[in-house]
CSV table of C-alpha atoms in Angstrom, one decimal:
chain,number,residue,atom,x,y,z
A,200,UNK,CA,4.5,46.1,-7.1
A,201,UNK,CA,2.6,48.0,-4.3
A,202,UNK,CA,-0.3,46.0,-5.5
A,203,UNK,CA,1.8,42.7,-4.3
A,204,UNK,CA,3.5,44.1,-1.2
A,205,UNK,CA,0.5,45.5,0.7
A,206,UNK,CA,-0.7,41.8,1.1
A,207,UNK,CA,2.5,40.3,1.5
A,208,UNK,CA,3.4,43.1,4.4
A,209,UNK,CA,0.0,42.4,5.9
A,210,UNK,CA,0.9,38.4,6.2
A,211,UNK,CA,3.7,39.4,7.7
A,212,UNK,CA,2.6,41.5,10.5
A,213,UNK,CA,-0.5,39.3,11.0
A,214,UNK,CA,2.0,36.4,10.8
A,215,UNK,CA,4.5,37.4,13.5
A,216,UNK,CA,1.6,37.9,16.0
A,217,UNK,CA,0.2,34.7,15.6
A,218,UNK,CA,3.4,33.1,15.7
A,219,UNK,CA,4.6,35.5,18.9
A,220,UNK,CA,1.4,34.0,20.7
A,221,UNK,CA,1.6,30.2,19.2
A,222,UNK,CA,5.3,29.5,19.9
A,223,UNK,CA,5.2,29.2,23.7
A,224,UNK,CA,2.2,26.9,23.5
A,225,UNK,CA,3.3,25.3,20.8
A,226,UNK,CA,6.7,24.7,22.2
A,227,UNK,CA,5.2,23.3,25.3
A,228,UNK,CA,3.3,20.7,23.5
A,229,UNK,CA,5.6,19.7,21.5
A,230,UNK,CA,8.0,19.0,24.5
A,231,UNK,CA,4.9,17.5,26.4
A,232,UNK,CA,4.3,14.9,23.3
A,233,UNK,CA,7.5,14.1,21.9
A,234,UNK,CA,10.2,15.1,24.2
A,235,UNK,CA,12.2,17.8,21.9
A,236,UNK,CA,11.8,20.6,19.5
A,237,UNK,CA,11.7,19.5,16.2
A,238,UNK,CA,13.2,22.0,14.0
A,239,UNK,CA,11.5,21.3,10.4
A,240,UNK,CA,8.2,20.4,12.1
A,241,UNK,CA,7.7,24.2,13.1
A,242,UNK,CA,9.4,25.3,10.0
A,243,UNK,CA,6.8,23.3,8.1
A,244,UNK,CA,4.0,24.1,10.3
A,245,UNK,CA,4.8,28.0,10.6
A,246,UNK,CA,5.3,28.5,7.0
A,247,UNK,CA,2.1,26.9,6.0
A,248,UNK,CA,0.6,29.4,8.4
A,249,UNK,CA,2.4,32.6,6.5
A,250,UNK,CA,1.5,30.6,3.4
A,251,UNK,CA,-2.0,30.8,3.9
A,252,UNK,CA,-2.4,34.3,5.4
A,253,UNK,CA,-0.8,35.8,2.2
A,254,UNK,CA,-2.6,33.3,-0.5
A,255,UNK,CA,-5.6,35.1,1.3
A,256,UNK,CA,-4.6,38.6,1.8
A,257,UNK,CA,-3.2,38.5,-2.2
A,258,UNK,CA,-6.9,38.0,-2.9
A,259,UNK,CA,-8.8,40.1,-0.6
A,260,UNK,CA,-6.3,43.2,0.1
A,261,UNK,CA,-6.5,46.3,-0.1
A,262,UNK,CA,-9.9,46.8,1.5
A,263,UNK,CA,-12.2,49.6,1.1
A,264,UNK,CA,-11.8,52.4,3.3
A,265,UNK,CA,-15.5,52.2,4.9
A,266,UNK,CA,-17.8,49.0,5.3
A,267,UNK,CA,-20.6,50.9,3.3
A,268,UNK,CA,-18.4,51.1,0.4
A,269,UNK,CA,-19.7,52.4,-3.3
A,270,UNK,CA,-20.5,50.1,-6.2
A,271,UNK,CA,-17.2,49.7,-8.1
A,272,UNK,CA,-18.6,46.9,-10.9
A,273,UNK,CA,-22.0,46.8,-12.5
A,274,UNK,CA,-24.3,43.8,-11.5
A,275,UNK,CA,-23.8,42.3,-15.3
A,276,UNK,CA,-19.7,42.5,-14.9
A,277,UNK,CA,-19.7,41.3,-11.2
A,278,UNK,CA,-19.2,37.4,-12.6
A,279,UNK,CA,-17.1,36.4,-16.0
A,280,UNK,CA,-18.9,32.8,-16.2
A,281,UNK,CA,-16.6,32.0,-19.7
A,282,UNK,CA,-14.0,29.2,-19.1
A,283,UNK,CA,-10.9,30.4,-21.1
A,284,UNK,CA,-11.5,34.0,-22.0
A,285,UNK,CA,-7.7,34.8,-20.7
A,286,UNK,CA,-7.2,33.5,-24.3
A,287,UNK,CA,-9.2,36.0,-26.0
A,288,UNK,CA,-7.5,38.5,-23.5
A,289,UNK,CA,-4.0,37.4,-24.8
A,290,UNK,CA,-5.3,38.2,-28.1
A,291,UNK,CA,-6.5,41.8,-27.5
A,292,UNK,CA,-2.8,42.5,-25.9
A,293,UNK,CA,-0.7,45.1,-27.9
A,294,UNK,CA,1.8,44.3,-30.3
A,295,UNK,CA,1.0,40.5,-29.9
A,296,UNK,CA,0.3,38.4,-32.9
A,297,UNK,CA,-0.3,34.3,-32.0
A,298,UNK,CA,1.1,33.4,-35.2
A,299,UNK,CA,4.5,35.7,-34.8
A,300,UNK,CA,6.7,34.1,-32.3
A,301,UNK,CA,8.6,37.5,-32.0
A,302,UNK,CA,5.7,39.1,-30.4
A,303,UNK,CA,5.6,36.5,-27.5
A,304,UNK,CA,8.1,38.7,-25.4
A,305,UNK,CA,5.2,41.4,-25.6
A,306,UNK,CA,2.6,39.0,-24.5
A,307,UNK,CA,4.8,37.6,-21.5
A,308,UNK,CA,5.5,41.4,-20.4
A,309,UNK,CA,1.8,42.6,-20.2
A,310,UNK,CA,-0.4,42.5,-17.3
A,311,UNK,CA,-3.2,40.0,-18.9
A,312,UNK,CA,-0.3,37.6,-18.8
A,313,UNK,CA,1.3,38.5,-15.5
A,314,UNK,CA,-2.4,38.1,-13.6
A,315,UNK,CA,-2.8,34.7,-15.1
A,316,UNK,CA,0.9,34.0,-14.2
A,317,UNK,CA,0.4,34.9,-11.0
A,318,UNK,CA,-3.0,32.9,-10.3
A,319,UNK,CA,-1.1,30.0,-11.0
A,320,UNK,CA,1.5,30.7,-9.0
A,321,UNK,CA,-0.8,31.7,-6.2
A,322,UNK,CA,-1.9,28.1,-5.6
A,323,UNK,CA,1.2,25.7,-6.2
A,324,UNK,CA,2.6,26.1,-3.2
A,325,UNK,CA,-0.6,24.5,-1.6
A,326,UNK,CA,0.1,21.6,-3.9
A,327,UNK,CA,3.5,21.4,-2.6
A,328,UNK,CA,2.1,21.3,1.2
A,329,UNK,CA,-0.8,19.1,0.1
A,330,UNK,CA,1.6,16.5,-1.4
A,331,UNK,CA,3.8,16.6,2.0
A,332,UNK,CA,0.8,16.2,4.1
A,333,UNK,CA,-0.9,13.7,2.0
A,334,UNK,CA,2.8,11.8,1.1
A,335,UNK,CA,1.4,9.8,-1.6
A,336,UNK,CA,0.5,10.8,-5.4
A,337,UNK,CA,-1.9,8.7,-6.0
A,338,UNK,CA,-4.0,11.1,-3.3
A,339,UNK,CA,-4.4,13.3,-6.2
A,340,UNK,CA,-8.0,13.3,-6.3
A,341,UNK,CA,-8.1,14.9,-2.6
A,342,UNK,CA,-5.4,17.5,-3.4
A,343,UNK,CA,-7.6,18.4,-6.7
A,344,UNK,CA,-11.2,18.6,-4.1
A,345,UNK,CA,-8.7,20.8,-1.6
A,346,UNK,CA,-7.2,23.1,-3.9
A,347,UNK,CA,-10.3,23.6,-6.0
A,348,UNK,CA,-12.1,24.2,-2.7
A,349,UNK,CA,-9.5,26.5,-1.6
A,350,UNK,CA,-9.9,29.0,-4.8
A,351,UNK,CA,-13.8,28.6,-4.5
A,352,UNK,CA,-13.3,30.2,-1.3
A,353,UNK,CA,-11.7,32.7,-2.7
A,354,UNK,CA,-13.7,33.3,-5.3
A,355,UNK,CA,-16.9,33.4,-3.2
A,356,UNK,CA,-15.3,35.8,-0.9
A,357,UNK,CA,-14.6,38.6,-3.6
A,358,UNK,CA,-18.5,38.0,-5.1
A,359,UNK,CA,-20.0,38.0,-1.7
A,360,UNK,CA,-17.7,41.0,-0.3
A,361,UNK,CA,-15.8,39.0,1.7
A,362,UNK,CA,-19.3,36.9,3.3
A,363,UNK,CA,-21.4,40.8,3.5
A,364,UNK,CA,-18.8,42.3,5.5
A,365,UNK,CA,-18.7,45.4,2.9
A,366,UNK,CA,-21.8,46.2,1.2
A,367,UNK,CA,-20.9,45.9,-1.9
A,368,UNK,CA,-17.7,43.6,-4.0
A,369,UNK,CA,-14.7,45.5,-4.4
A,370,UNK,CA,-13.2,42.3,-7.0
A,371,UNK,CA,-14.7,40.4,-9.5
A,372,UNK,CA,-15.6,36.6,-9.5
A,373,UNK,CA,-14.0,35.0,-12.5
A,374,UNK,CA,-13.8,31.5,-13.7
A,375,UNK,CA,-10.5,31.4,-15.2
A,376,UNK,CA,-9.6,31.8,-11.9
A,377,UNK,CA,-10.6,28.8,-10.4
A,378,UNK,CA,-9.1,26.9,-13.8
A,379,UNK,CA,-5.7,29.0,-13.1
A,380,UNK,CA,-5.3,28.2,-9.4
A,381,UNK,CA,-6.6,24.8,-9.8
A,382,UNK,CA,-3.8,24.1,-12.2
A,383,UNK,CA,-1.5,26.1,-10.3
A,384,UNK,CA,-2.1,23.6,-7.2
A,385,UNK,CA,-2.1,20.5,-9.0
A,386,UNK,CA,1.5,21.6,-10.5
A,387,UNK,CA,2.5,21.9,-6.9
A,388,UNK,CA,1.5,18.6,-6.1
A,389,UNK,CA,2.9,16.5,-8.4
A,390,UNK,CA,6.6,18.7,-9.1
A,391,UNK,CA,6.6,18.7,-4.9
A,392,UNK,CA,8.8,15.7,-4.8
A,393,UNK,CA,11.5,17.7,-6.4
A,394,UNK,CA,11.4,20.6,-3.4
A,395,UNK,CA,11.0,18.1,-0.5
A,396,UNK,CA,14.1,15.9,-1.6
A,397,UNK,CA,15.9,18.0,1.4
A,398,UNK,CA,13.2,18.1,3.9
A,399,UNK,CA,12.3,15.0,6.0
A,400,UNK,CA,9.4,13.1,5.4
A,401,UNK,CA,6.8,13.1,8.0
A,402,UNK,CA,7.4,9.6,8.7
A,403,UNK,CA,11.5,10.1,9.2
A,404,UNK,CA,10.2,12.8,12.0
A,405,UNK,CA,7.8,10.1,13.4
A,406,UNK,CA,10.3,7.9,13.9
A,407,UNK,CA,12.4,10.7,15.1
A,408,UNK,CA,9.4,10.9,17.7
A,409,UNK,CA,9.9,7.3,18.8
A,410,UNK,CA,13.4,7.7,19.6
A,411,UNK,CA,12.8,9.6,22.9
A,412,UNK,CA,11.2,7.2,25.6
A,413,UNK,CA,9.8,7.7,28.9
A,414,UNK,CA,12.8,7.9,31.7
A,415,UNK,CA,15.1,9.4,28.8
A,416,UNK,CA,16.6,12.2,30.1
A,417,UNK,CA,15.2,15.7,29.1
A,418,UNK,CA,16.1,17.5,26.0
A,419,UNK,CA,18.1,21.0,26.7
A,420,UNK,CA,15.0,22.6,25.8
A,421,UNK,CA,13.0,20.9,27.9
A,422,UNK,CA,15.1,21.5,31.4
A,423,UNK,CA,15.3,25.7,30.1
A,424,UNK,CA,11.3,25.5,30.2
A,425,UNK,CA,11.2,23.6,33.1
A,426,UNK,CA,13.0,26.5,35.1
A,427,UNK,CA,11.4,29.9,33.1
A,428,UNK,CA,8.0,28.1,33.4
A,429,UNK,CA,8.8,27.5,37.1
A,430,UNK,CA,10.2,31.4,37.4
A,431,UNK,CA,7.3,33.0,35.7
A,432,UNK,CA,4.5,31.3,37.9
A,433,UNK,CA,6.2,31.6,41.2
A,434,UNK,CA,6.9,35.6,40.4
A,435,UNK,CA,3.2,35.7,39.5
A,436,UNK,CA,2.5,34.2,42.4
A,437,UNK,CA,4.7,36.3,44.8
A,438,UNK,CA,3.4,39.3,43.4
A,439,UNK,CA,0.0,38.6,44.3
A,440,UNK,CA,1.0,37.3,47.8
A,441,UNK,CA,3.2,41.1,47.7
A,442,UNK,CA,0.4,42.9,46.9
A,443,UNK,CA,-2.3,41.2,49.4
A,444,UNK,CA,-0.1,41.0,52.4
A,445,UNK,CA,3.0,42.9,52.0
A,446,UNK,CA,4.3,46.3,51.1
A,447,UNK,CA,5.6,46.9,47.6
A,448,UNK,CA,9.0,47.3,48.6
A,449,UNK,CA,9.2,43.9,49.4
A,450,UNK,CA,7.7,42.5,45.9
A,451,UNK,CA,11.6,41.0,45.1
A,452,UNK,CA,12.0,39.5,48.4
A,453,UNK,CA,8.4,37.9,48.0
A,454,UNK,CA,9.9,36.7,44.6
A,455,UNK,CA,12.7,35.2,45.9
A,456,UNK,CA,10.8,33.0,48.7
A,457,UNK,CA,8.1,31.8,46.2
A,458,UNK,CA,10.5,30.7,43.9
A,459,UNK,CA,12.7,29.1,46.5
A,460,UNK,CA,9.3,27.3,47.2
A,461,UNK,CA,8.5,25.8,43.2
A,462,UNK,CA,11.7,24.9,42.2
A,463,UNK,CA,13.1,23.1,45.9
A,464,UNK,CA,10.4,23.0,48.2
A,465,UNK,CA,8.1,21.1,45.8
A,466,UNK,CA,10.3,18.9,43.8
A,467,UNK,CA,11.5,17.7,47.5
A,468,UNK,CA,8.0,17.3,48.5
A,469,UNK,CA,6.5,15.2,45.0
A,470,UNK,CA,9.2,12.7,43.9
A,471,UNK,CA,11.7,15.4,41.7
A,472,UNK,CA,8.4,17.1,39.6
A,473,UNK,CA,8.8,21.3,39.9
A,474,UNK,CA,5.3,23.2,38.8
A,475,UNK,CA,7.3,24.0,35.2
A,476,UNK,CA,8.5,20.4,34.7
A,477,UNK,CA,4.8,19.3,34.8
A,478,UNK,CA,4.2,21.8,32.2
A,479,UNK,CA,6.8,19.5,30.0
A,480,UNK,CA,6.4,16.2,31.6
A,481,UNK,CA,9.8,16.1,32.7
A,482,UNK,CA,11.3,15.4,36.7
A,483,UNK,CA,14.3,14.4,38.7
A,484,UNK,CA,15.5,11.4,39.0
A,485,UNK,CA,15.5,11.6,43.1
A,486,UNK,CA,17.3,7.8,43.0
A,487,UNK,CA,18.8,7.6,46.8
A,488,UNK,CA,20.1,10.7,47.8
A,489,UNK,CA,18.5,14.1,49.1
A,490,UNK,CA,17.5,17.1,46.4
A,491,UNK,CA,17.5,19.4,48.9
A,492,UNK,CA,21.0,20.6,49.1
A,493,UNK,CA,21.3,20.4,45.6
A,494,UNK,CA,18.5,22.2,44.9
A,495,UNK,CA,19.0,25.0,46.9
A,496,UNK,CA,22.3,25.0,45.1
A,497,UNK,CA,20.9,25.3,41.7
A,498,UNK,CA,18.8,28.0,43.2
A,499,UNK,CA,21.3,30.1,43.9
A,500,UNK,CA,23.0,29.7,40.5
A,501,UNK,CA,19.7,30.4,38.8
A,502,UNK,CA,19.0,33.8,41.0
A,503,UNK,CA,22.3,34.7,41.5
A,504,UNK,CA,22.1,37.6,38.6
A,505,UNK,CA,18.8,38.8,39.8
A,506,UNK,CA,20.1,39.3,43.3
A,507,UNK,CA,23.1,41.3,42.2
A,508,UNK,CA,20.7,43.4,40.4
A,509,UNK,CA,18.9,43.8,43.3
A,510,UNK,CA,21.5,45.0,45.0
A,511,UNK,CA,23.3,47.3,42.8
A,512,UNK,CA,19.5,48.6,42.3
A,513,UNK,CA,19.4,49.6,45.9
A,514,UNK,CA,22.5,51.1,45.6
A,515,UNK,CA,21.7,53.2,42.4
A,516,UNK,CA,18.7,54.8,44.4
A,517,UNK,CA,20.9,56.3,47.3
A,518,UNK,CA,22.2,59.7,46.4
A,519,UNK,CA,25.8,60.2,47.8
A,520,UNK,CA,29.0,62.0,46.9
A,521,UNK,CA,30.9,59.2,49.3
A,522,UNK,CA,33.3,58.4,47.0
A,523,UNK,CA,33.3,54.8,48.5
A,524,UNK,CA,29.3,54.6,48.2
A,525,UNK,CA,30.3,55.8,44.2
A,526,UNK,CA,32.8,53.0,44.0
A,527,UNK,CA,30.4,50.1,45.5
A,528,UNK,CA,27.5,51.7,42.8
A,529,UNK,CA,30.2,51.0,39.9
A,530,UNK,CA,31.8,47.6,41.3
A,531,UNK,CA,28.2,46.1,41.4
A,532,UNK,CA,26.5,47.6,38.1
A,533,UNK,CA,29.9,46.2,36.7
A,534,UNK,CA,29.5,42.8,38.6
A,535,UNK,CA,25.8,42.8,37.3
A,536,UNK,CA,26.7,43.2,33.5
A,537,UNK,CA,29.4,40.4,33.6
A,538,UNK,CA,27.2,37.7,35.1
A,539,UNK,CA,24.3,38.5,33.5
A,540,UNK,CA,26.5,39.0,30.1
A,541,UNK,CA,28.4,35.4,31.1
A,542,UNK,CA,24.9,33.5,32.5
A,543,UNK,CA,23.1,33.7,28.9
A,544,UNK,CA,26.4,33.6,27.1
A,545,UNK,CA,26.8,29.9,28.5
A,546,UNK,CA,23.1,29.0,28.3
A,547,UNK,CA,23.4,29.8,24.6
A,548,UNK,CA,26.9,28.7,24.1
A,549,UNK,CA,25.8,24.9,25.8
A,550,UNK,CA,22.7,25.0,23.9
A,551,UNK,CA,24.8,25.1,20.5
A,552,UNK,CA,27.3,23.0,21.4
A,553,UNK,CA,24.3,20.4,22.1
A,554,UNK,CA,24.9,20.0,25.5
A,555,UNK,CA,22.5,17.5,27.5
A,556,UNK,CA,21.3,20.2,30.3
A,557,UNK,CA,22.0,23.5,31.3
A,558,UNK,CA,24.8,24.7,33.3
A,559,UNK,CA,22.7,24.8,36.6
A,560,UNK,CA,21.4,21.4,36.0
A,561,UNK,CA,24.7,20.0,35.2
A,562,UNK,CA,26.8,21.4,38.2
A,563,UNK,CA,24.3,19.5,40.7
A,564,UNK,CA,24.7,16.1,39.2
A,565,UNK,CA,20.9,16.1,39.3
A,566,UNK,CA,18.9,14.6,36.0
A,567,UNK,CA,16.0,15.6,34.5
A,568,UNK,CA,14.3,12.9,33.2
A,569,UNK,CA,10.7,12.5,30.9
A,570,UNK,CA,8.0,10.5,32.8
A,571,UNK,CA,4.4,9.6,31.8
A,572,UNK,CA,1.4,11.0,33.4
A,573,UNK,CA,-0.1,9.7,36.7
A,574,UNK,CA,4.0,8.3,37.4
């Protein structure tokens, strides 16, 4: 099994990287072209990803140990050219007799039955992908050029030492291979509409897309970007304004005024739009009334927990025995852990309960709304 869970473990690791430096960009263009986060659309799209990291690393893993690695085949056993000769392999199994049905439980058990198994497996699921991308059979005839092309690839990877990369091929290039997978993939395709009865069809989630309009207001998701977005630039920002013109000590208070200055200052200035809600095309509906007030309301709910932290901070660095210094130390670390316990408890809680906007958003009475670009 180790053979198996090197490469699986590898796609894995590999996988959550990828996926750890995708999502946020991802996210964001998602949000920026269809106004939401479609759940099955990154489920589809991510495990395709894993999908195809461990198809490869199943047929390239383990490596050598150096790049100048030793000849493990001879030149004359480096290619089996015969189509079929897993059937002459079946034969040479153990205790397996084609004409004695009893002996087919032997055959099934063996390794030259498990590797051709596996080959087929190895490729189905790309059918099953290739028939949701494609969404009609009677694309067969691509499926058959992709798939076969995909175990070509494969193929040619393990002759050629993965394209010279090692100086000589650690695996063997092997038609039955290509016949395997090939069949494997083509299975896939055509059983696919028996695993995708439960997932949406690409065009349901295109007409999903078509449901959210320009001056709809924002999806939950959408605001909760708008604000870290907004939060991450303007700290970025006020530590480089910290560092240049100010003394360290004041990096939070630097913070504090450039983040006063992105999410009120700006959207007073240009029409409702913060830096992070251009990120997501998404803005305030400014309608007759002032944001100002309101805004610097919602800033102090949003940096209300970071300012307490601040503060009990501060008060953790002095070193007293005054019992009421003690007491103000413990009433504020205390005071920290409940809001900052009670601020994502609420963000989360509202998100599942599918509330339209977050807490902060909603205790203004001030919409976020989607808007096209140049409005």
């Amino acid at each position: 099994m180790s053979l198996y869970a090197i490469p699986l473990m590898s796609a894995f690791f590999v996988f959550a990287v990828i996926a750890f430096l995708g999502t946020v960009p991802w996210t964001v263009y998602q949000y920026r072209k269809h106004g939401y986060f479609s759940f099955w659309r990154n489920v589809i799209i991510f495990s395709f990803i894993y999908y195809c990291l461990t198809a490869f690393f199943l047929v390239s893993l383990p490596l050598p140990a150096e790049r100048n690695n030793p000849a493990v085949y001879s030149p004359d056993v480096l290619m089996q050219l015969k189509p079929f000769n897993m059937f002459h392999n079946f034969k040479e199994v153990k205790g397996f007799v084609p004409s004695h049905l009893r002996t087919y439980p032997t055959l099934f058990k063996s390794f030259t039955f498990l590797e051709v198994f596996f080959n087929i497996a190895l490729l189905l699921p790309l059918g099953v992908y290739l028939r949701y991308f494609l969404k009609s059979s009677k694309k067969w005839w691509i499926a058959l050029l992709l798939v076969f092309s995909t175990t070509l690839f494969f193929e040619v990877s393990q002759r050629t030492a993965l394209f010279g990369y090692y100086a000589n091929p650690y695996r063997l290039f092997d038609v039955d291979d290509l016949i395997t997978n090939t069949l494997g993939g083509m299975i896939g395709f055509f059983i696919a509409p028996v695993l995708l009865h439960l997932i949406p069809t690409r065009d349901d989630l295109k007409e999903k897309d078509r449901q959210y309009d320009v001056d709809q207001q924002a999806s939950y998701g959408a605001q909760l970007i708008e604000v870290f977005v907004s939060l991450m630039i303007a700290r970025f920002v006020g530590s480089i304004f910290s560092m240049i013109f100010l003394k360290s000590h004041y990096l939070f208070m630097s913070n504090l005024l450039w983040i006063f200055i992105f999410i009120v200052i700006f959207p007073v200035m240009f029409k409702g739009k913060t830096i992070g809600g251009k990120v997501v095309k998404i803005k305030f509906a400014t309608g007759e009334k002032t944001l100002l007030w309101p805004l610097t309301y919602r800033f102090i709910l949003i940096n209300l927990p970071s300012v307490i932290s601040y503060i009990t901070q501060k008060l953790n660095e002095m070193s007293s025995e005054n019992i009421y210094l003690l007491s103000s130390q413990i009433m504020f670390f205390l005071l920290m852990s409940v809001i900052w316990c009670g601020f994502w408890f609420v963000l989360i809680r509202d998100w599942a309960k599918k509330k339209n906007e977050p807490f902060f958003n909603r205790m203004i009475s001030a919409d976020m709304i989607r808007y096209k670009k140049g409005a």
